[in-house]
């Protein structure tokens, strides 16, 4: 058209995203204790994965079904990244998987100790 050249592309599949996260994630299966910041009640869960910038856990407590945006504190059994302090985060997603909630969180601050832990285990 008016001397312009046009090309058409047909894509037959979805492209594969290699890694769009800032830090690599490591799958882990440790038990954990979760509490909403400022609340005394805690819940038992199981870790799904962890990175220097966030983590995900599974929990059957219905309180996590509509908790997006809430701050939590999490302690992972058998791992100590913060000298006994809980890992603080904000819930960014919660998916109901047949009565068990898979909850994804962004940590308030990146954690260098977790970054190093994940790097060591991904070699």
PDB file of N, CA and C in Angstrom, residues 41-109:
ATOM      1  N   UNK A  41      -3.502 -15.379  66.652  1.00  0.00           N
ATOM      2  CA  UNK A  41      -3.831 -16.692  66.103  1.00  0.00           C
ATOM      3  C   UNK A  41      -2.864 -17.058  64.978  1.00  0.00           C
ATOM      4  N   UNK A  42      -2.381 -18.310  65.014  1.00  0.00           N
ATOM      5  CA  UNK A  42      -1.503 -18.767  63.941  1.00  0.00           C
ATOM      6  C   UNK A  42      -2.105 -19.998  63.278  1.00  0.00           C
ATOM      7  N   UNK A  43      -1.619 -20.281  62.081  1.00  0.00           N
ATOM      8  CA  UNK A  43      -2.131 -21.379  61.271  1.00  0.00           C
ATOM      9  C   UNK A  43      -0.958 -22.249  60.832  1.00  0.00           C
ATOM     10  N   UNK A  44      -1.220 -23.535  60.682  1.00  0.00           N
ATOM     11  CA  UNK A  44      -0.210 -24.459  60.184  1.00  0.00           C
ATOM     12  C   UNK A  44      -0.329 -24.564  58.672  1.00  0.00           C
ATOM     13  N   UNK A  45       0.812 -24.649  58.011  1.00  0.00           N
ATOM     14  CA  UNK A  45       0.825 -24.798  56.566  1.00  0.00           C
ATOM     15  C   UNK A  45       2.037 -25.572  56.121  1.00  0.00           C
ATOM     16  N   UNK A  46       2.175 -25.716  54.801  1.00  0.00           N
ATOM     17  CA  UNK A  46       3.335 -26.364  54.189  1.00  0.00           C
ATOM     18  C   UNK A  46       3.870 -25.438  53.119  1.00  0.00           C
ATOM     19  N   UNK A  47       5.172 -25.290  53.113  1.00  0.00           N
ATOM     20  CA  UNK A  47       5.797 -24.445  52.105  1.00  0.00           C
ATOM     21  C   UNK A  47       5.655 -25.082  50.725  1.00  0.00           C
ATOM     22  N   UNK A  48       5.533 -24.226  49.706  1.00  0.00           N
ATOM     23  CA  UNK A  48       5.499 -24.668  48.316  1.00  0.00           C
ATOM     24  C   UNK A  48       6.817 -24.284  47.648  1.00  0.00           C
ATOM     25  N   UNK A  49       7.202 -23.013  47.811  1.00  0.00           N
ATOM     26  CA  UNK A  49       8.481 -22.553  47.261  1.00  0.00           C
ATOM     27  C   UNK A  49       8.928 -21.297  47.983  1.00  0.00           C
ATOM     28  N   UNK A  50      10.185 -20.913  47.696  1.00  0.00           N
ATOM     29  CA  UNK A  50      10.741 -19.728  48.337  1.00  0.00           C
ATOM     30  C   UNK A  50      11.772 -19.093  47.407  1.00  0.00           C
ATOM     31  N   UNK A  51      11.879 -17.777  47.497  1.00  0.00           N
ATOM     32  CA  UNK A  51      12.924 -17.034  46.798  1.00  0.00           C
ATOM     33  C   UNK A  51      13.322 -15.872  47.695  1.00  0.00           C
ATOM     34  N   UNK A  52      14.319 -15.116  47.273  1.00  0.00           N
ATOM     35  CA  UNK A  52      14.778 -13.972  48.065  1.00  0.00           C
ATOM     36  C   UNK A  52      13.742 -12.858  48.110  1.00  0.00           C
ATOM     37  N   UNK A  53      12.764 -12.902  47.227  1.00  0.00           N
ATOM     38  CA  UNK A  53      11.759 -11.843  47.183  1.00  0.00           C
ATOM     39  C   UNK A  53      10.364 -12.273  47.591  1.00  0.00           C
ATOM     40  N   UNK A  54      10.157 -13.570  47.815  1.00  0.00           N
ATOM     41  CA  UNK A  54       8.813 -14.015  48.173  1.00  0.00           C
ATOM     42  C   UNK A  54       8.757 -15.504  48.435  1.00  0.00           C
ATOM     43  N   UNK A  55       7.553 -15.973  48.724  1.00  0.00           N
ATOM     44  CA  UNK A  55       7.356 -17.382  49.017  1.00  0.00           C
ATOM     45  C   UNK A  55       5.899 -17.751  48.774  1.00  0.00           C
ATOM     46  N   UNK A  56       5.652 -19.048  48.716  1.00  0.00           N
ATOM     47  CA  UNK A  56       4.288 -19.558  48.610  1.00  0.00           C
ATOM     48  C   UNK A  56       4.139 -20.716  49.590  1.00  0.00           C
ATOM     49  N   UNK A  57       2.943 -20.827  50.150  1.00  0.00           N
ATOM     50  CA  UNK A  57       2.642 -21.912  51.070  1.00  0.00           C
ATOM     51  C   UNK A  57       1.237 -22.415  50.802  1.00  0.00           C
ATOM     52  N   UNK A  58       0.956 -23.601  51.304  1.00  0.00           N
ATOM     53  CA  UNK A  58      -0.381 -24.192  51.206  1.00  0.00           C
ATOM     54  C   UNK A  58      -0.957 -24.289  52.607  1.00  0.00           C
ATOM     55  N   UNK A  59      -2.244 -23.962  52.732  1.00  0.00           N
ATOM     56  CA  UNK A  59      -2.904 -23.968  54.038  1.00  0.00           C
ATOM     57  C   UNK A  59      -4.392 -24.206  53.837  1.00  0.00           C
ATOM     58  N   UNK A  60      -5.009 -24.959  54.732  1.00  0.00           N
ATOM     59  CA  UNK A  60      -6.436 -25.247  54.584  1.00  0.00           C
ATOM     60  C   UNK A  60      -7.331 -24.248  55.322  1.00  0.00           C
ATOM     61  N   UNK A  61      -6.769 -23.287  56.021  1.00  0.00           N
ATOM     62  CA  UNK A  61      -7.567 -22.295  56.762  1.00  0.00           C
ATOM     63  C   UNK A  61      -8.302 -21.368  55.783  1.00  0.00           C
ATOM     64  N   UNK A  62      -9.607 -21.276  55.941  1.00  0.00           N
ATOM     65  CA  UNK A  62     -10.423 -20.458  55.032  1.00  0.00           C
ATOM     66  C   UNK A  62     -10.099 -18.965  55.116  1.00  0.00           C
ATOM     67  N   UNK A  63      -9.430 -18.550  56.190  1.00  0.00           N
ATOM     68  CA  UNK A  63      -9.042 -17.138  56.331  1.00  0.00           C
ATOM     69  C   UNK A  63      -8.158 -16.669  55.177  1.00  0.00           C
ATOM     70  N   UNK A  64      -7.503 -17.599  54.493  1.00  0.00           N
ATOM     71  CA  UNK A  64      -6.612 -17.216  53.399  1.00  0.00           C
ATOM     72  C   UNK A  64      -7.329 -17.119  52.056  1.00  0.00           C
ATOM     73  N   UNK A  65      -8.603 -17.452  52.035  1.00  0.00           N
ATOM     74  CA  UNK A  65      -9.356 -17.399  50.789  1.00  0.00           C
ATOM     75  C   UNK A  65      -9.545 -15.996  50.233  1.00  0.00           C
ATOM     76  N   UNK A  66      -9.652 -15.011  51.117  1.00  0.00           N
ATOM     77  CA  UNK A  66      -9.868 -13.627  50.664  1.00  0.00           C
ATOM     78  C   UNK A  66      -8.892 -12.679  51.359  1.00  0.00           C
ATOM     79  N   UNK A  67      -7.644 -13.103  51.468  1.00  0.00           N
ATOM     80  CA  UNK A  67      -6.662 -12.351  52.247  1.00  0.00           C
ATOM     81  C   UNK A  67      -5.684 -11.538  51.394  1.00  0.00           C
ATOM     82  N   UNK A  68      -5.963 -11.363  50.128  1.00  0.00           N
ATOM     83  CA  UNK A  68      -5.045 -10.617  49.261  1.00  0.00           C
ATOM     84  C   UNK A  68      -4.857  -9.200  49.817  1.00  0.00           C
ATOM     85  N   UNK A  69      -3.588  -8.791  49.907  1.00  0.00           N
ATOM     86  CA  UNK A  69      -3.249  -7.473  50.428  1.00  0.00           C
ATOM     87  C   UNK A  69      -2.948  -7.440  51.911  1.00  0.00           C
ATOM     88  N   UNK A  70      -3.220  -8.540  52.612  1.00  0.00           N
ATOM     89  CA  UNK A  70      -2.959  -8.570  54.051  1.00  0.00           C
ATOM     90  C   UNK A  70      -1.506  -8.942  54.326  1.00  0.00           C
ATOM     91  N   UNK A  71      -0.954  -8.367  55.402  1.00  0.00           N
ATOM     92  CA  UNK A  71       0.414  -8.676  55.811  1.00  0.00           C
ATOM     93  C   UNK A  71       0.418  -9.894  56.716  1.00  0.00           C
ATOM     94  N   UNK A  72       1.432 -10.738  56.518  1.00  0.00           N
ATOM     95  CA  UNK A  72       1.570 -11.939  57.341  1.00  0.00           C
ATOM     96  C   UNK A  72       3.000 -12.067  57.838  1.00  0.00           C
ATOM     97  N   UNK A  73       3.168 -12.952  58.801  1.00  0.00           N
ATOM     98  CA  UNK A  73       4.477 -13.334  59.319  1.00  0.00           C
ATOM     99  C   UNK A  73       4.540 -14.846  59.273  1.00  0.00           C
ATOM    100  N   UNK A  74       5.652 -15.376  58.763  1.00  0.00           N
ATOM    101  CA  UNK A  74       5.760 -16.803  58.532  1.00  0.00           C
ATOM    102  C   UNK A  74       7.079 -17.320  59.099  1.00  0.00           C
ATOM    103  N   UNK A  75       6.999 -18.448  59.783  1.00  0.00           N
ATOM    104  CA  UNK A  75       8.198 -19.120  60.288  1.00  0.00           C
ATOM    105  C   UNK A  75       8.244 -20.503  59.657  1.00  0.00           C
ATOM    106  N   UNK A  76       9.350 -20.809  58.995  1.00  0.00           N
ATOM    107  CA  UNK A  76       9.531 -22.098  58.336  1.00  0.00           C
ATOM    108  C   UNK A  76      10.226 -23.046  59.308  1.00  0.00           C
ATOM    109  N   UNK A  77       9.606 -24.168  59.571  1.00  0.00           N
ATOM    110  CA  UNK A  77      10.186 -25.162  60.476  1.00  0.00           C
ATOM    111  C   UNK A  77      11.427 -25.772  59.819  1.00  0.00           C
ATOM    112  N   UNK A  78      12.522 -25.854  60.558  1.00  0.00           N
ATOM    113  CA  UNK A  78      13.737 -26.483  60.075  1.00  0.00           C
ATOM    114  C   UNK A  78      14.650 -25.570  59.275  1.00  0.00           C
ATOM    115  N   UNK A  79      14.244 -24.344  59.035  1.00  0.00           N
ATOM    116  CA  UNK A  79      15.085 -23.379  58.321  1.00  0.00           C
ATOM    117  C   UNK A  79      15.063 -22.068  59.085  1.00  0.00           C
ATOM    118  N   UNK A  80      16.207 -21.437  59.215  1.00  0.00           N
ATOM    119  CA  UNK A  80      16.265 -20.163  59.927  1.00  0.00           C
ATOM    120  C   UNK A  80      17.047 -19.155  59.086  1.00  0.00           C
ATOM    121  N   UNK A  81      16.316 -18.335  58.364  1.00  0.00           N
ATOM    122  CA  UNK A  81      16.943 -17.337  57.499  1.00  0.00           C
ATOM    123  C   UNK A  81      17.094 -15.986  58.187  1.00  0.00           C
ATOM    124  N   UNK A  82      16.318 -15.764  59.222  1.00  0.00           N
ATOM    125  CA  UNK A  82      16.250 -14.422  59.797  1.00  0.00           C
ATOM    126  C   UNK A  82      16.566 -14.410  61.285  1.00  0.00           C
ATOM    127  N   UNK A  83      17.431 -15.311  61.725  1.00  0.00           N
ATOM    128  CA  UNK A  83      17.822 -15.359  63.135  1.00  0.00           C
ATOM    129  C   UNK A  83      16.626 -15.444  64.072  1.00  0.00           C
ATOM    130  N   UNK A  84      15.677 -16.279  63.749  1.00  0.00           N
ATOM    131  CA  UNK A  84      14.504 -16.477  64.599  1.00  0.00           C
ATOM    132  C   UNK A  84      13.351 -15.523  64.334  1.00  0.00           C
ATOM    133  N   UNK A  85      13.579 -14.488  63.547  1.00  0.00           N
ATOM    134  CA  UNK A  85      12.509 -13.549  63.217  1.00  0.00           C
ATOM    135  C   UNK A  85      11.642 -14.131  62.098  1.00  0.00           C
ATOM    136  N   UNK A  86      10.330 -13.900  62.129  1.00  0.00           N
ATOM    137  CA  UNK A  86       9.485 -14.398  61.039  1.00  0.00           C
ATOM    138  C   UNK A  86       9.749 -13.643  59.736  1.00  0.00           C
ATOM    139  N   UNK A  87       9.474 -14.314  58.623  1.00  0.00           N
ATOM    140  CA  UNK A  87       9.564 -13.674  57.312  1.00  0.00           C
ATOM    141  C   UNK A  87       8.272 -12.906  57.077  1.00  0.00           C
ATOM    142  N   UNK A  88       8.372 -11.594  56.952  1.00  0.00           N
ATOM    143  CA  UNK A  88       7.187 -10.757  56.771  1.00  0.00           C
ATOM    144  C   UNK A  88       6.889 -10.613  55.293  1.00  0.00           C
ATOM    145  N   UNK A  89       5.602 -10.668  54.961  1.00  0.00           N
ATOM    146  CA  UNK A  89       5.211 -10.564  53.564  1.00  0.00           C
ATOM    147  C   UNK A  89       3.802 -10.039  53.398  1.00  0.00           C
ATOM    148  N   UNK A  90       3.446  -9.793  52.149  1.00  0.00           N
ATOM    149  CA  UNK A  90       2.101  -9.356  51.772  1.00  0.00           C
ATOM    150  C   UNK A  90       1.536 -10.394  50.820  1.00  0.00           C
ATOM    151  N   UNK A  91       0.331 -10.829  51.063  1.00  0.00           N
ATOM    152  CA  UNK A  91      -0.306 -11.824  50.206  1.00  0.00           C
ATOM    153  C   UNK A  91      -0.672 -11.170  48.876  1.00  0.00           C
ATOM    154  N   UNK A  92      -0.189 -11.776  47.784  1.00  0.00           N
ATOM    155  CA  UNK A  92      -0.486 -11.225  46.465  1.00  0.00           C
ATOM    156  C   UNK A  92      -1.404 -12.134  45.649  1.00  0.00           C
ATOM    157  N   UNK A  93      -1.553 -13.386  46.062  1.00  0.00           N
ATOM    158  CA  UNK A  93      -2.497 -14.263  45.383  1.00  0.00           C
ATOM    159  C   UNK A  93      -2.900 -15.396  46.312  1.00  0.00           C
ATOM    160  N   UNK A  94      -4.101 -15.901  46.088  1.00  0.00           N
ATOM    161  CA  UNK A  94      -4.593 -17.041  46.853  1.00  0.00           C
ATOM    162  C   UNK A  94      -5.493 -17.856  45.930  1.00  0.00           C
ATOM    163  N   UNK A  95      -5.148 -19.124  45.768  1.00  0.00           N
ATOM    164  CA  UNK A  95      -5.892 -19.997  44.871  1.00  0.00           C
ATOM    165  C   UNK A  95      -6.466 -21.153  45.663  1.00  0.00           C
ATOM    166  N   UNK A  96      -7.763 -21.397  45.502  1.00  0.00           N
ATOM    167  CA  UNK A  96      -8.413 -22.514  46.177  1.00  0.00           C
ATOM    168  C   UNK A  96      -8.192 -23.774  45.350  1.00  0.00           C
ATOM    169  N   UNK A  97      -7.444 -24.712  45.894  1.00  0.00           N
ATOM    170  CA  UNK A  97      -7.165 -25.986  45.232  1.00  0.00           C
ATOM    171  C   UNK A  97      -7.866 -27.087  46.021  1.00  0.00           C
ATOM    172  N   UNK A  98      -9.168 -27.254  45.793  1.00  0.00           N
ATOM    173  CA  UNK A  98      -9.971 -28.275  46.474  1.00  0.00           C
ATOM    174  C   UNK A  98      -9.902 -28.175  47.990  1.00  0.00           C
ATOM    175  N   UNK A  99     -10.129 -26.981  48.518  1.00  0.00           N
ATOM    176  CA  UNK A  99     -10.176 -26.774  49.959  1.00  0.00           C
ATOM    177  C   UNK A  99      -8.839 -26.461  50.600  1.00  0.00           C
ATOM    178  N   UNK A 100      -7.780 -26.464  49.831  1.00  0.00           N
ATOM    179  CA  UNK A 100      -6.463 -26.070  50.326  1.00  0.00           C
ATOM    180  C   UNK A 100      -6.065 -24.826  49.547  1.00  0.00           C
ATOM    181  N   UNK A 101      -5.675 -23.791  50.248  1.00  0.00           N
ATOM    182  CA  UNK A 101      -5.310 -22.535  49.606  1.00  0.00           C
ATOM    183  C   UNK A 101      -3.813 -22.504  49.324  1.00  0.00           C
ATOM    184  N   UNK A 102      -3.469 -22.208  48.088  1.00  0.00           N
ATOM    185  CA  UNK A 102      -2.082 -21.981  47.706  1.00  0.00           C
ATOM    186  C   UNK A 102      -1.911 -20.470  47.723  1.00  0.00           C
ATOM    187  N   UNK A 103      -1.091 -19.977  48.638  1.00  0.00           N
ATOM    188  CA  UNK A 103      -0.984 -18.539  48.906  1.00  0.00           C
ATOM    189  C   UNK A 103       0.411 -18.055  48.506  1.00  0.00           C
ATOM    190  N   UNK A 104       0.457 -17.062  47.629  1.00  0.00           N
ATOM    191  CA  UNK A 104       1.711 -16.468  47.192  1.00  0.00           C
ATOM    192  C   UNK A 104       1.925 -15.134  47.874  1.00  0.00           C
ATOM    193  N   UNK A 105       3.144 -14.883  48.334  1.00  0.00           N
ATOM    194  CA  UNK A 105       3.450 -13.665  49.081  1.00  0.00           C
ATOM    195  C   UNK A 105       4.707 -12.997  48.543  1.00  0.00           C
ATOM    196  N   UNK A 106       4.697 -11.682  48.601  1.00  0.00           N
ATOM    197  CA  UNK A 106       5.882 -10.878  48.304  1.00  0.00           C
ATOM    198  C   UNK A 106       6.428 -10.426  49.641  1.00  0.00           C
ATOM    199  N   UNK A 107       7.726 -10.632  49.863  1.00  0.00           N
ATOM    200  CA  UNK A 107       8.321 -10.200  51.130  1.00  0.00           C
ATOM    201  C   UNK A 107       8.473  -8.680  51.128  1.00  0.00           C
ATOM    202  N   UNK A 108       8.463  -8.106  52.306  1.00  0.00           N
ATOM    203  CA  UNK A 108       8.588  -6.660  52.430  1.00  0.00           C
ATOM    204  C   UNK A 108       9.974  -6.183  52.021  1.00  0.00           C
ATOM    205  N   UNK A 109      10.980  -7.030  52.227  1.00  0.00           N
ATOM    206  CA  UNK A 109      12.365  -6.717  51.831  1.00  0.00           C
ATOM    207  C   UNK A 109      12.985  -7.970  51.241  1.00  0.00           C
TER     208      UNK A 109
END
